[in-house]
mmCIF file of C-alpha atoms in Angstrom:
data_model
loop_
_atom_site.group_PDB
_atom_site.id
_atom_site.type_symbol
_atom_site.label_atom_id
_atom_site.label_comp_id
_atom_site.label_asym_id
_atom_site.label_seq_id
_atom_site.Cartn_x
_atom_site.Cartn_y
_atom_site.Cartn_z
ATOM 1 C CA UNK A 1 -2.066 40.409 41.004
ATOM 2 C CA UNK A 2 0.884 38.104 41.759
ATOM 3 C CA UNK A 3 -1.382 35.045 41.275
ATOM 4 C CA UNK A 4 -2.558 36.404 37.920
ATOM 5 C CA UNK A 5 1.039 36.860 36.750
ATOM 6 C CA UNK A 6 1.935 33.288 37.761
ATOM 7 C CA UNK A 7 -1.185 32.019 35.990
ATOM 8 C CA UNK A 8 -0.325 33.886 32.765
ATOM 9 C CA UNK A 9 3.285 32.653 32.905
ATOM 10 C CA UNK A 10 1.965 29.113 33.306
ATOM 11 C CA UNK A 11 -0.312 29.498 30.277
ATOM 12 C CA UNK A 12 2.543 30.910 28.148
ATOM 13 C CA UNK A 13 4.885 28.065 29.158
ATOM 14 C CA UNK A 14 2.117 25.533 28.477
ATOM 15 C CA UNK A 15 1.440 26.979 25.016
ATOM 16 C CA UNK A 16 5.139 27.066 24.100
ATOM 17 C CA UNK A 17 5.639 23.481 25.300
ATOM 18 C CA UNK A 18 2.579 22.204 23.418
ATOM 19 C CA UNK A 19 3.442 24.108 20.238
ATOM 20 C CA UNK A 20 6.319 21.746 19.486
ATOM 21 C CA UNK A 21 4.898 18.248 19.175
ATOM 22 C CA UNK A 22 7.684 16.201 17.519
ATOM 23 C CA UNK A 23 11.300 16.902 16.601
ATOM 24 C CA UNK A 24 13.971 15.577 14.219
ATOM 25 C CA UNK A 25 11.536 14.165 11.675
ATOM 26 C CA UNK A 26 12.946 13.222 8.267
ATOM 27 C CA UNK A 27 9.661 13.553 6.395
ATOM 28 C CA UNK A 28 5.986 14.293 6.957
ATOM 29 C CA UNK A 29 2.947 13.512 4.846
ATOM 30 C CA UNK A 30 -0.387 15.306 4.644
ATOM 31 C CA UNK A 31 -3.240 14.817 7.095
ATOM 32 C CA UNK A 32 -5.684 12.290 5.635
ATOM 33 C CA UNK A 33 -8.592 10.583 7.372
ATOM 34 C CA UNK A 34 -7.419 12.145 10.642
ATOM 35 C CA UNK A 35 -3.917 10.630 10.450
ATOM 36 C CA UNK A 36 -0.551 12.051 9.411
ATOM 37 C CA UNK A 37 2.474 9.947 8.384
ATOM 38 C CA UNK A 38 5.804 10.985 9.942
ATOM 39 C CA UNK A 39 9.249 9.493 9.269
ATOM 40 C CA UNK A 40 12.119 9.128 11.720
ATOM 41 C CA UNK A 41 15.228 6.905 11.601
ATOM 42 C CA UNK A 42 14.053 5.421 8.299
ATOM 43 C CA UNK A 43 10.693 4.257 9.693
ATOM 44 C CA UNK A 44 7.171 5.660 9.370
ATOM 45 C CA UNK A 45 4.476 6.153 12.009
ATOM 46 C CA UNK A 46 1.019 7.731 12.040
ATOM 47 C CA UNK A 47 0.028 10.517 14.430
ATOM 48 C CA UNK A 48 -3.324 12.192 15.028
ATOM 49 C CA UNK A 49 -4.036 15.944 14.719
ATOM 50 C CA UNK A 50 -2.621 16.503 18.218
ATOM 51 C CA UNK A 51 0.651 14.736 17.409
ATOM 52 C CA UNK A 52 -0.102 11.651 19.499
ATOM 53 C CA UNK A 53 1.272 8.448 17.965
ATOM 54 C CA UNK A 54 -1.586 6.212 16.819
ATOM 55 C CA UNK A 55 0.508 3.662 14.880
ATOM 56 C CA UNK A 56 4.089 3.360 16.125
ATOM 57 C CA UNK A 57 7.175 3.594 13.912
ATOM 58 C CA UNK A 58 7.529 0.554 11.671
ATOM 59 C CA UNK A 59 9.369 -0.424 8.487
ATOM 60 C CA UNK A 60 6.567 -2.090 6.491
ATOM 61 C CA UNK A 61 4.411 0.938 5.573
ATOM 62 C CA UNK A 62 4.259 1.578 1.815
ATOM 63 C CA UNK A 63 4.924 5.053 0.432
ATOM 64 C CA UNK A 64 2.324 6.134 -2.138
ATOM 65 C CA UNK A 65 2.712 9.150 -4.407
ATOM 66 C CA UNK A 66 0.365 12.032 -3.578
ATOM 67 C CA UNK A 67 -1.208 13.536 -6.708
ATOM 68 C CA UNK A 68 -1.194 17.049 -5.208
ATOM 69 C CA UNK A 69 2.469 17.454 -4.294
ATOM 70 C CA UNK A 70 4.058 14.422 -6.065
ATOM 71 C CA UNK A 71 5.703 13.358 -2.771
ATOM 72 C CA UNK A 72 5.635 9.780 -1.484
ATOM 73 C CA UNK A 73 4.545 8.748 1.991
ATOM 74 C CA UNK A 74 2.182 6.212 3.600
ATOM 75 C CA UNK A 75 -1.449 7.261 3.657
ATOM 76 C CA UNK A 76 -4.832 5.856 4.581
ATOM 77 C CA UNK A 77 -7.435 5.554 1.830
ATOM 78 C CA UNK A 78 -10.889 4.539 3.019
ATOM 79 C CA UNK A 79 -9.554 3.103 6.269
ATOM 80 C CA UNK A 80 -6.817 1.010 4.653
ATOM 81 C CA UNK A 81 -3.048 1.604 4.379
ATOM 82 C CA UNK A 82 -0.701 -0.509 2.274
ATOM 83 C CA UNK A 83 2.018 -2.573 3.959
ATOM 84 C CA UNK A 84 4.675 -4.870 2.515
ATOM 85 C CA UNK A 85 6.492 -8.017 3.670
ATOM 86 C CA UNK A 86 9.309 -9.981 2.065
ATOM 87 C CA UNK A 87 8.901 -13.756 1.703
ATOM 88 C CA UNK A 88 11.345 -16.021 -0.126
ATOM 89 C CA UNK A 89 12.912 -13.076 -1.944
ATOM 90 C CA UNK A 90 9.601 -11.611 -3.156
ATOM 91 C CA UNK A 91 7.755 -8.542 -1.866
ATOM 92 C CA UNK A 92 4.073 -9.057 -0.987
ATOM 93 C CA UNK A 93 1.523 -6.340 -0.239
ATOM 94 C CA UNK A 94 -1.418 -6.225 2.178
ATOM 95 C CA UNK A 95 -3.371 -3.680 4.240
ATOM 96 C CA UNK A 96 -3.727 -2.444 7.825
ATOM 97 C CA UNK A 97 -6.597 -0.536 9.453
ATOM 98 C CA UNK A 98 -6.284 2.778 11.391
ATOM 99 C CA UNK A 99 -5.422 0.832 14.574
ATOM 100 C CA UNK A 100 -2.394 -0.725 12.817
ATOM 101 C CA UNK A 101 -3.998 -4.186 12.680
ATOM 102 C CA UNK A 102 -3.456 -6.281 9.536
ATOM 103 C CA UNK A 103 -6.874 -6.728 7.925
ATOM 104 C CA UNK A 104 -5.668 -8.158 4.596
ATOM 105 C CA UNK A 105 -2.510 -10.278 4.867
ATOM 106 C CA UNK A 106 0.435 -9.409 2.586
ATOM 107 C CA UNK A 107 -0.207 -11.843 -0.273
ATOM 108 C CA UNK A 108 -0.200 -9.780 -3.456
ATOM 109 C CA UNK A 109 2.835 -8.927 -5.609
ATOM 110 C CA UNK A 110 1.325 -5.493 -6.238
ATOM 111 C CA UNK A 111 -1.669 -3.597 -4.840
ATOM 112 C CA UNK A 112 -3.266 -0.169 -5.177
ATOM 113 C CA UNK A 113 -4.771 2.080 -2.506
ATOM 114 C CA UNK A 114 -8.535 1.711 -2.063
ATOM 115 C CA UNK A 115 -10.849 3.895 -4.115
ATOM 116 C CA UNK A 116 -14.633 3.779 -3.982
ATOM 117 C CA UNK A 117 -14.513 0.732 -1.717
ATOM 118 C CA UNK A 118 -12.242 -1.353 -3.966
ATOM 119 C CA UNK A 119 -8.578 -1.928 -4.842
ATOM 120 C CA UNK A 120 -6.770 -3.638 -7.718
ATOM 121 C CA UNK A 121 -4.300 -6.344 -6.683
ATOM 122 C CA UNK A 122 -1.982 -8.742 -8.482
ATOM 123 C CA UNK A 123 -1.086 -12.381 -7.824
ATOM 124 C CA UNK A 124 1.908 -14.395 -8.984
ATOM 125 C CA UNK A 125 1.032 -17.922 -10.122
ATOM 126 C CA UNK A 126 3.471 -20.813 -10.593
ATOM 127 C CA UNK A 127 2.055 -23.711 -12.638
ATOM 128 C CA UNK A 128 3.643 -27.083 -13.369
ATOM 129 C CA UNK A 129 2.955 -27.683 -17.078
ATOM 130 C CA UNK A 130 5.007 -30.837 -17.586
ATOM 131 C CA UNK A 131 8.056 -32.877 -16.642
ATOM 132 C CA UNK A 132 11.549 -32.918 -18.111
ATOM 133 C CA UNK A 133 12.242 -36.663 -18.025
ATOM 134 C CA UNK A 134 15.891 -36.253 -18.959
ATOM 135 C CA UNK A 135 16.641 -33.898 -16.053
ATOM 136 C CA UNK A 136 13.913 -35.207 -13.763
ATOM 137 C CA UNK A 137 12.587 -31.703 -13.141
ATOM 138 C CA UNK A 138 9.202 -30.053 -13.453
ATOM 139 C CA UNK A 139 8.585 -27.709 -16.362
ATOM 140 C CA UNK A 140 6.918 -24.650 -14.889
ATOM 141 C CA UNK A 141 5.119 -21.601 -16.192
ATOM 142 C CA UNK A 142 4.960 -18.304 -14.295
ATOM 143 C CA UNK A 143 2.035 -15.925 -14.673
ATOM 144 C CA UNK A 144 0.672 -12.764 -13.088
ATOM 145 C CA UNK A 145 -3.029 -11.992 -12.838
ATOM 146 C CA UNK A 146 -4.924 -8.915 -11.669
ATOM 147 C CA UNK A 147 -8.284 -8.704 -9.923
ATOM 148 C CA UNK A 148 -10.414 -6.421 -7.758
ATOM 149 C CA UNK A 149 -10.942 -6.864 -4.003
ATOM 150 C CA UNK A 150 -13.198 -5.142 -1.477
ATOM 151 C CA UNK A 151 -12.089 -3.682 1.885
ATOM 152 C CA UNK A 152 -12.309 -7.128 3.534
ATOM 153 C CA UNK A 153 -10.149 -8.786 0.869
ATOM 154 C CA UNK A 154 -13.037 -10.507 -0.897
ATOM 155 C CA UNK A 155 -12.379 -11.105 -4.621
ATOM 156 C CA UNK A 156 -14.881 -9.147 -6.730
ATOM 157 C CA UNK A 157 -13.800 -10.028 -10.303
ATOM 158 C CA UNK A 158 -12.422 -12.998 -12.201
ATOM 159 C CA UNK A 159 -8.713 -12.843 -13.026
ATOM 160 C CA UNK A 160 -7.925 -9.978 -15.412
ATOM 161 C CA UNK A 161 -5.226 -9.930 -18.112
ATOM 162 C CA UNK A 162 -3.445 -13.130 -17.120
ATOM 163 C CA UNK A 163 0.010 -13.096 -18.716
ATOM 164 C CA UNK A 164 3.399 -14.785 -18.599
ATOM 165 C CA UNK A 165 6.034 -13.276 -16.362
ATOM 166 C CA UNK A 166 9.738 -13.988 -15.900
ATOM 167 C CA UNK A 167 10.587 -15.016 -12.286
ATOM 168 C CA UNK A 168 13.844 -13.015 -12.302
ATOM 169 C CA UNK A 169 11.840 -9.808 -12.746
ATOM 170 C CA UNK A 170 9.908 -10.625 -9.578
ATOM 171 C CA UNK A 171 13.130 -10.969 -7.570
ATOM 172 C CA UNK A 172 14.264 -7.479 -8.631
ATOM 173 C CA UNK A 173 12.037 -6.112 -5.811
ATOM 174 C CA UNK A 174 10.196 -3.918 -8.343
ATOM 175 C CA UNK A 175 6.491 -4.719 -8.453
ATOM 176 C CA UNK A 176 5.070 -5.594 -11.893
ATOM 177 C CA UNK A 177 3.099 -2.789 -13.519
ATOM 178 C CA UNK A 178 -0.686 -2.861 -13.520
ATOM 179 C CA UNK A 179 -2.625 -3.037 -16.767
ATOM 180 C CA UNK A 180 -5.974 -2.513 -15.009
ATOM 181 C CA UNK A 181 -7.460 0.589 -13.436
ATOM 182 C CA UNK A 182 -10.640 1.315 -11.516
ATOM 183 C CA UNK A 183 -12.909 3.669 -13.434
ATOM 184 C CA UNK A 184 -15.629 4.131 -10.796
ATOM 185 C CA UNK A 185 -19.181 2.862 -10.416
ATOM 186 C CA UNK A 186 -17.974 -0.773 -10.159
ATOM 187 C CA UNK A 187 -16.202 -0.675 -13.502
ATOM 188 C CA UNK A 188 -12.593 -1.530 -14.362
ATOM 189 C CA UNK A 189 -10.592 -0.933 -17.537
ATOM 190 C CA UNK A 190 -7.966 -3.455 -18.694
ATOM 191 C CA UNK A 191 -5.219 -2.570 -21.196
ATOM 192 C CA UNK A 192 -4.554 -5.747 -23.166
ATOM 193 C CA UNK A 193 -1.426 -7.034 -24.910
ATOM 194 C CA UNK A 194 -2.847 -6.018 -28.297
ATOM 195 C CA UNK A 195 -2.888 -2.385 -27.109
ATOM 196 C CA UNK A 196 -6.642 -2.127 -26.683
ATOM 197 C CA UNK A 197 -8.874 -1.487 -23.689
ATOM 198 C CA UNK A 198 -11.519 -3.823 -22.279
ATOM 199 C CA UNK A 199 -14.217 -2.649 -19.859
ATOM 200 C CA UNK A 200 -15.528 -4.977 -17.153
ATOM 201 C CA UNK A 201 -18.280 -4.371 -14.589
ATOM 202 C CA UNK A 202 -18.436 -6.216 -11.267
#
């Protein structure tokens, strides 16, 4: 009888200890693809359904708005999670896999989560269009272009809706807005400058 009591006490202590997995978290996401984003000390990590850390706390995970609860937190979509890195005053986006390994280097000035095997990304292009002989400086044009990539980073479409962009806007740390959206079944819609839509298949 005494052994049974000690055994039951051990089980109760074990259950109560295991019931509390993590403490002092600032924010938590929703479980998606077996991983849950948790925030502590201003950094995000991913834990599994048992609370074990799978991807350690880091400051480059991108918060994405959840359509169900309108909250923002990092999340995996089809085995890819957005990350960001700053280079020369600009923010660039890329993707990691569920092991936390970078699979698509941060190289885009904006990027969407994956959907149906694809994502829309945006590049920033600087072109020398001439020379100012009086000042001895290049005359440059700045453009942004959108296109579709697959989960390995392979480009699936030609550049979409190429347009001029002011460099100062890029340095504001706010990503330019997309004019393209994936519609499903390898089709993308592009909202043009003349306020019309174009449909492209790829």
